[in-house]
């Protein structure tokens, strides 16, 4: 729908069931709108309607600027460095750039302070994993299914970004489904790699209780770095 709409078209998303699917729609729309605007501005540059340096600065401030955070305090998995994602980036070099772009959009759609939305579709994977780690065995099954689904969703978001970067500037003449059908190895990669995560580990009893208290705190999302170090 959006590919035939101008970039200025306002959008409202609500799945009326939660925040994950709503956020997914917002992420996809932001990516499409970014590519539409970027394409229009680059066409203006070709017609000498905008200075190249001005365009570079504008695109950086609008789409590429990220809030500086202490990277040492961020767990690699919170940054989306799952085995299946690393495999994707190794197999397709363009996936690395796609991951960088979609991560910026995901962070904008996430919770404050980096975002203005309701869920970070990348960080929610490890947030759920922490719940899995401290939950009783009878509840871990449900959390495991959620985590695997979240990893698969993130994998396909990176793929969708690769597709959009390739076909978006030309108006999406090829569908994402057709693009994926030509790359069947990606579906196999997602299916085989989405559950490659450390599911069993020994946790010190005192640390476990501390983690439970921290996870129960209403401000746990603002204290992610403390959770990681714990």
C-alpha positions as YAML, in Angstrom:
chain: A
units: angstrom
residues:
- id: 1
  name: UNK
  ca: [0.00, 0.00, 0.00]
- id: 2
  name: UNK
  ca: [2.65, 2.53, 1.05]
- id: 3
  name: UNK
  ca: [4.81, 2.17, -2.07]
- id: 4
  name: UNK
  ca: [2.16, 4.09, -4.06]
- id: 5
  name: UNK
  ca: [1.67, 6.75, -1.40]
- id: 6
  name: UNK
  ca: [3.80, 9.89, -0.98]
- id: 7
  name: UNK
  ca: [6.29, 9.85, 1.87]
- id: 8
  name: UNK
  ca: [4.23, 12.51, 3.67]
- id: 9
  name: UNK
  ca: [1.20, 10.20, 4.04]
- id: 10
  name: UNK
  ca: [0.40, 9.76, 7.74]
- id: 11
  name: UNK
  ca: [0.01, 6.20, 9.06]
- id: 12
  name: UNK
  ca: [-1.66, 4.74, 12.14]
- id: 13
  name: UNK
  ca: [-0.86, 1.22, 13.34]
- id: 14
  name: UNK
  ca: [-2.68, -0.88, 15.91]
- id: 15
  name: UNK
  ca: [-3.07, -4.65, 15.98]
- id: 16
  name: UNK
  ca: [-5.38, -4.24, 19.05]
- id: 17
  name: UNK
  ca: [-3.70, -7.25, 20.65]
- id: 18
  name: UNK
  ca: [-0.32, -6.05, 21.90]
- id: 19
  name: UNK
  ca: [2.75, -4.09, 20.95]
- id: 20
  name: UNK
  ca: [4.94, -6.43, 18.87]
- id: 21
  name: UNK
  ca: [2.88, -6.54, 15.66]
- id: 22
  name: UNK
  ca: [2.02, -2.85, 15.93]
- id: 23
  name: UNK
  ca: [5.71, -1.99, 16.23]
- id: 24
  name: UNK
  ca: [6.53, -4.31, 13.32]
- id: 25
  name: UNK
  ca: [4.17, -2.32, 11.09]
- id: 26
  name: UNK
  ca: [5.73, 0.96, 12.22]
- id: 27
  name: UNK
  ca: [9.26, -0.31, 11.53]
- id: 28
  name: UNK
  ca: [8.32, -1.45, 8.02]
- id: 29
  name: UNK
  ca: [6.58, 1.85, 7.28]
- id: 30
  name: UNK
  ca: [9.53, 3.92, 8.50]
- id: 31
  name: UNK
  ca: [11.89, 1.95, 6.29]
- id: 32
  name: UNK
  ca: [9.68, 2.45, 3.23]
- id: 33
  name: UNK
  ca: [9.29, 6.17, 3.94]
- id: 34
  name: UNK
  ca: [13.03, 6.60, 4.50]
- id: 35
  name: UNK
  ca: [13.82, 5.03, 1.13]
- id: 36
  name: UNK
  ca: [11.11, 7.14, -0.58]
- id: 37
  name: UNK
  ca: [12.49, 10.38, 0.89]
- id: 38
  name: UNK
  ca: [16.11, 9.43, 0.21]
- id: 39
  name: UNK
  ca: [15.30, 8.58, -3.41]
- id: 40
  name: UNK
  ca: [13.44, 11.88, -3.92]
- id: 41
  name: UNK
  ca: [16.29, 13.89, -2.40]
- id: 42
  name: UNK
  ca: [18.94, 12.11, -4.48]
- id: 43
  name: UNK
  ca: [16.91, 12.85, -7.61]
- id: 44
  name: UNK
  ca: [16.87, 16.52, -6.58]
- id: 45
  name: UNK
  ca: [20.64, 16.37, -6.20]
- id: 46
  name: UNK
  ca: [20.98, 15.02, -9.75]
- id: 47
  name: UNK
  ca: [18.94, 18.01, -10.98]
- id: 48
  name: UNK
  ca: [21.23, 20.38, -9.03]
- id: 49
  name: UNK
  ca: [18.33, 21.40, -6.79]
- id: 50
  name: UNK
  ca: [20.20, 20.53, -3.61]
- id: 51
  name: UNK
  ca: [23.87, 20.78, -2.70]
- id: 52
  name: UNK
  ca: [25.60, 17.37, -2.26]
- id: 53
  name: UNK
  ca: [27.10, 18.36, 1.12]
- id: 54
  name: UNK
  ca: [23.74, 19.65, 2.31]
- id: 55
  name: UNK
  ca: [22.12, 16.38, 1.25]
- id: 56
  name: UNK
  ca: [24.76, 14.29, 3.04]
- id: 57
  name: UNK
  ca: [24.29, 16.25, 6.28]
- id: 58
  name: UNK
  ca: [20.49, 16.12, 5.98]
- id: 59
  name: UNK
  ca: [20.42, 12.35, 5.44]
- id: 60
  name: UNK
  ca: [22.79, 11.79, 8.34]
- id: 61
  name: UNK
  ca: [20.78, 13.90, 10.79]
- id: 62
  name: UNK
  ca: [17.43, 12.51, 9.62]
- id: 63
  name: UNK
  ca: [18.20, 8.81, 9.19]
- id: 64
  name: UNK
  ca: [21.70, 7.81, 10.29]
- id: 65
  name: UNK
  ca: [22.39, 9.68, 13.52]
- id: 66
  name: UNK
  ca: [22.27, 7.46, 16.58]
- id: 67
  name: UNK
  ca: [22.39, 8.34, 20.26]
- id: 68
  name: UNK
  ca: [25.82, 7.68, 21.71]
- id: 69
  name: UNK
  ca: [25.78, 4.99, 24.40]
- id: 70
  name: UNK
  ca: [28.46, 3.11, 26.29]
- id: 71
  name: UNK
  ca: [28.98, 0.11, 24.01]
- id: 72
  name: UNK
  ca: [30.97, -1.70, 26.70]
- id: 73
  name: UNK
  ca: [27.80, -1.99, 28.79]
- id: 74
  name: UNK
  ca: [25.73, -3.48, 25.96]
- id: 75
  name: UNK
  ca: [25.61, -7.25, 25.62]
- id: 76
  name: UNK
  ca: [26.43, -8.48, 22.07]
- id: 77
  name: UNK
  ca: [23.10, -10.34, 21.91]
- id: 78
  name: UNK
  ca: [21.23, -7.19, 22.88]
- id: 79
  name: UNK
  ca: [22.83, -5.66, 19.78]
- id: 80
  name: UNK
  ca: [21.36, -8.50, 17.74]
- id: 81
  name: UNK
  ca: [24.55, -10.49, 17.28]
- id: 82
  name: UNK
  ca: [22.83, -13.88, 17.31]
- id: 83
  name: UNK
  ca: [24.48, -16.80, 15.55]
- id: 84
  name: UNK
  ca: [21.91, -16.87, 12.76]
- id: 85
  name: UNK
  ca: [22.28, -13.11, 12.19]
- id: 86
  name: UNK
  ca: [26.08, -13.41, 12.07]
- id: 87
  name: UNK
  ca: [25.67, -16.25, 9.60]
- id: 88
  name: UNK
  ca: [23.43, -14.07, 7.43]
- id: 89
  name: UNK
  ca: [25.90, -11.17, 7.48]
- id: 90
  name: UNK
  ca: [28.74, -13.54, 6.61]
- id: 91
  name: UNK
  ca: [26.83, -15.11, 3.70]
- id: 92
  name: UNK
  ca: [25.56, -11.80, 2.27]
- id: 93
  name: UNK
  ca: [27.81, -8.73, 2.77]
- id: 94
  name: UNK
  ca: [24.87, -6.39, 2.09]
- id: 95
  name: UNK
  ca: [23.15, -7.82, 5.19]
- id: 96
  name: UNK
  ca: [25.60, -5.95, 7.43]
- id: 97
  name: UNK
  ca: [24.49, -2.58, 6.05]
- id: 98
  name: UNK
  ca: [20.87, -3.69, 6.19]
- id: 99
  name: UNK
  ca: [21.25, -4.66, 9.85]
- id: 100
  name: UNK
  ca: [22.75, -1.26, 10.67]
- id: 101
  name: UNK
  ca: [19.86, 0.53, 8.96]
- id: 102
  name: UNK
  ca: [17.06, -1.56, 10.45]
- id: 103
  name: UNK
  ca: [18.64, -1.37, 13.92]
- id: 104
  name: UNK
  ca: [18.48, 2.43, 13.82]
- id: 105
  name: UNK
  ca: [14.79, 2.26, 12.89]
- id: 106
  name: UNK
  ca: [14.11, -0.41, 15.53]
- id: 107
  name: UNK
  ca: [15.74, 1.78, 18.19]
- id: 108
  name: UNK
  ca: [13.61, 4.75, 17.14]
- id: 109
  name: UNK
  ca: [10.51, 2.60, 17.58]
- id: 110
  name: UNK
  ca: [11.70, 1.29, 20.93]
- id: 111
  name: UNK
  ca: [11.21, 2.66, 24.39]
- id: 112
  name: UNK
  ca: [12.84, 5.89, 25.64]
- id: 113
  name: UNK
  ca: [15.42, 7.23, 25.86]
- id: 114
  name: UNK
  ca: [16.62, 6.20, 22.41]
- id: 115
  name: UNK
  ca: [13.14, 5.69, 21.00]
- id: 116
  name: UNK
  ca: [9.66, 7.13, 21.17]
- id: 117
  name: UNK
  ca: [7.73, 3.89, 20.69]
- id: 118
  name: UNK
  ca: [6.54, 0.96, 22.73]
- id: 119
  name: UNK
  ca: [8.85, -1.99, 22.00]
- id: 120
  name: UNK
  ca: [12.38, -2.56, 20.74]
- id: 121
  name: UNK
  ca: [12.04, -5.56, 18.42]
- id: 122
  name: UNK
  ca: [15.71, -6.47, 18.87]
- id: 123
  name: UNK
  ca: [16.25, -5.90, 22.58]
- id: 124
  name: UNK
  ca: [12.98, -7.67, 23.47]
- id: 125
  name: UNK
  ca: [14.67, -10.95, 22.49]
- id: 126
  name: UNK
  ca: [17.15, -10.79, 25.35]
- id: 127
  name: UNK
  ca: [14.61, -9.22, 27.71]
- id: 128
  name: UNK
  ca: [12.52, -12.36, 27.20]
- id: 129
  name: UNK
  ca: [15.62, -14.55, 27.53]
- id: 130
  name: UNK
  ca: [16.31, -13.04, 30.96]
- id: 131
  name: UNK
  ca: [12.75, -13.92, 31.96]
- id: 132
  name: UNK
  ca: [13.37, -17.45, 30.66]
- id: 133
  name: UNK
  ca: [16.53, -17.73, 32.78]
- id: 134
  name: UNK
  ca: [14.82, -16.82, 36.06]
- id: 135
  name: UNK
  ca: [11.49, -18.57, 35.45]
- id: 136
  name: UNK
  ca: [10.42, -21.93, 36.89]
- id: 137
  name: UNK
  ca: [10.73, -24.84, 34.48]
- id: 138
  name: UNK
  ca: [7.00, -25.05, 33.78]
- id: 139
  name: UNK
  ca: [7.02, -21.52, 32.34]
- id: 140
  name: UNK
  ca: [10.23, -21.74, 30.34]
- id: 141
  name: UNK
  ca: [8.60, -23.54, 27.41]
- id: 142
  name: UNK
  ca: [6.35, -20.60, 26.58]
- id: 143
  name: UNK
  ca: [9.22, -18.12, 26.89]
- id: 144
  name: UNK
  ca: [11.42, -20.28, 24.64]
- id: 145
  name: UNK
  ca: [8.81, -20.26, 21.87]
- id: 146
  name: UNK
  ca: [8.55, -16.48, 22.14]
- id: 147
  name: UNK
  ca: [12.33, -16.04, 21.96]
- id: 148
  name: UNK
  ca: [12.65, -18.26, 18.89]
- id: 149
  name: UNK
  ca: [9.81, -16.39, 17.16]
- id: 150
  name: UNK
  ca: [11.41, -13.05, 18.03]
- id: 151
  name: UNK
  ca: [14.78, -14.12, 16.57]
- id: 152
  name: UNK
  ca: [13.06, -15.30, 13.39]
- id: 153
  name: UNK
  ca: [11.18, -12.00, 13.12]
- id: 154
  name: UNK
  ca: [14.41, -10.04, 13.54]
- id: 155
  name: UNK
  ca: [16.10, -12.20, 10.87]
- id: 156
  name: UNK
  ca: [13.32, -11.46, 8.39]
- id: 157
  name: UNK
  ca: [13.44, -7.74, 9.22]
- id: 158
  name: UNK
  ca: [17.09, -7.68, 8.19]
- id: 159
  name: UNK
  ca: [16.14, -9.56, 5.02]
- id: 160
  name: UNK
  ca: [13.29, -7.13, 4.33]
- id: 161
  name: UNK
  ca: [15.70, -4.24, 4.71]
- id: 162
  name: UNK
  ca: [18.08, -5.83, 2.18]
- id: 163
  name: UNK
  ca: [15.17, -6.25, -0.23]
- id: 164
  name: UNK
  ca: [13.98, -2.66, 0.31]
- id: 165
  name: UNK
  ca: [17.45, -1.22, -0.22]
- id: 166
  name: UNK
  ca: [17.65, -3.07, -3.54]
- id: 167
  name: UNK
  ca: [14.14, -2.56, -4.92]
- id: 168
  name: UNK
  ca: [12.73, 0.38, -2.94]
- id: 169
  name: UNK
  ca: [14.39, 3.16, -4.99]
- id: 170
  name: UNK
  ca: [12.78, 1.70, -8.13]
- id: 171
  name: UNK
  ca: [9.29, 1.54, -6.61]
- id: 172
  name: UNK
  ca: [9.28, -2.06, -5.38]
- id: 173
  name: UNK
  ca: [8.71, -3.64, -8.78]
- id: 174
  name: UNK
  ca: [9.48, -7.04, -7.24]
- id: 175
  name: UNK
  ca: [7.62, -8.29, -4.16]
- id: 176
  name: UNK
  ca: [9.38, -9.39, -1.00]
- id: 177
  name: UNK
  ca: [7.85, -12.85, -1.40]
- id: 178
  name: UNK
  ca: [9.31, -13.18, -4.91]
- id: 179
  name: UNK
  ca: [12.69, -11.95, -3.64]
- id: 180
  name: UNK
  ca: [12.67, -14.55, -0.87]
- id: 181
  name: UNK
  ca: [11.62, -17.29, -3.29]
- id: 182
  name: UNK
  ca: [14.79, -16.59, -5.27]
- id: 183
  name: UNK
  ca: [16.81, -16.93, -2.06]
- id: 184
  name: UNK
  ca: [15.40, -20.13, -0.58]
- id: 185
  name: UNK
  ca: [18.65, -20.64, 1.32]
- id: 186
  name: UNK
  ca: [17.65, -17.72, 3.57]
- id: 187
  name: UNK
  ca: [14.47, -19.48, 4.68]
- id: 188
  name: UNK
  ca: [16.49, -22.60, 5.47]
- id: 189
  name: UNK
  ca: [19.04, -20.48, 7.34]
- id: 190
  name: UNK
  ca: [16.30, -18.91, 9.47]
- id: 191
  name: UNK
  ca: [14.61, -22.23, 10.21]
- id: 192
  name: UNK
  ca: [17.82, -23.99, 11.17]
- id: 193
  name: UNK
  ca: [19.42, -21.14, 13.09]
- id: 194
  name: UNK
  ca: [16.64, -19.36, 14.97]
- id: 195
  name: UNK
  ca: [16.99, -21.56, 18.09]
- id: 196
  name: UNK
  ca: [20.80, -21.44, 18.33]
- id: 197
  name: UNK
  ca: [21.03, -19.89, 21.76]
- id: 198
  name: UNK
  ca: [22.40, -20.92, 25.15]
- id: 199
  name: UNK
  ca: [19.29, -22.38, 26.77]
- id: 200
  name: UNK
  ca: [20.85, -23.95, 29.86]
- id: 201
  name: UNK
  ca: [23.30, -22.39, 32.29]
- id: 202
  name: UNK
  ca: [24.07, -22.45, 35.98]
- id: 203
  name: UNK
  ca: [23.01, -19.34, 37.87]
- id: 204
  name: UNK
  ca: [24.18, -18.55, 41.39]
- id: 205
  name: UNK
  ca: [21.20, -18.66, 43.80]
- id: 206
  name: UNK
  ca: [21.90, -15.20, 45.23]
- id: 207
  name: UNK
  ca: [22.31, -13.77, 41.76]
- id: 208
  name: UNK
  ca: [19.06, -15.45, 40.70]
- id: 209
  name: UNK
  ca: [17.09, -13.75, 43.46]
- id: 210
  name: UNK
  ca: [18.72, -10.43, 42.62]
- id: 211
  name: UNK
  ca: [17.80, -10.87, 38.96]
- id: 212
  name: UNK
  ca: [14.21, -11.69, 39.86]
- id: 213
  name: UNK
  ca: [13.91, -8.50, 41.89]
- id: 214
  name: UNK
  ca: [15.49, -6.40, 39.14]
- id: 215
  name: UNK
  ca: [13.22, -7.93, 36.48]
- id: 216
  name: UNK
  ca: [10.16, -7.24, 38.64]
- id: 217
  name: UNK
  ca: [11.12, -3.58, 39.01]
- id: 218
  name: UNK
  ca: [8.98, -1.21, 36.90]
- id: 219
  name: UNK
  ca: [12.14, 0.55, 35.64]
- id: 220
  name: UNK
  ca: [14.03, -2.58, 34.59]
- id: 221
  name: UNK
  ca: [14.23, -1.42, 30.96]
- id: 222
  name: UNK
  ca: [16.15, 1.67, 32.07]
- id: 223
  name: UNK
  ca: [18.57, -0.56, 33.99]
- id: 224
  name: UNK
  ca: [19.41, -3.05, 31.24]
- id: 225
  name: UNK
  ca: [23.16, -2.46, 31.64]
- id: 226
  name: UNK
  ca: [22.91, -3.44, 35.34]
- id: 227
  name: UNK
  ca: [20.97, -6.58, 34.42]
- id: 228
  name: UNK
  ca: [23.67, -7.57, 31.94]
- id: 229
  name: UNK
  ca: [26.47, -7.10, 34.47]
- id: 230
  name: UNK
  ca: [24.51, -9.06, 37.09]
...
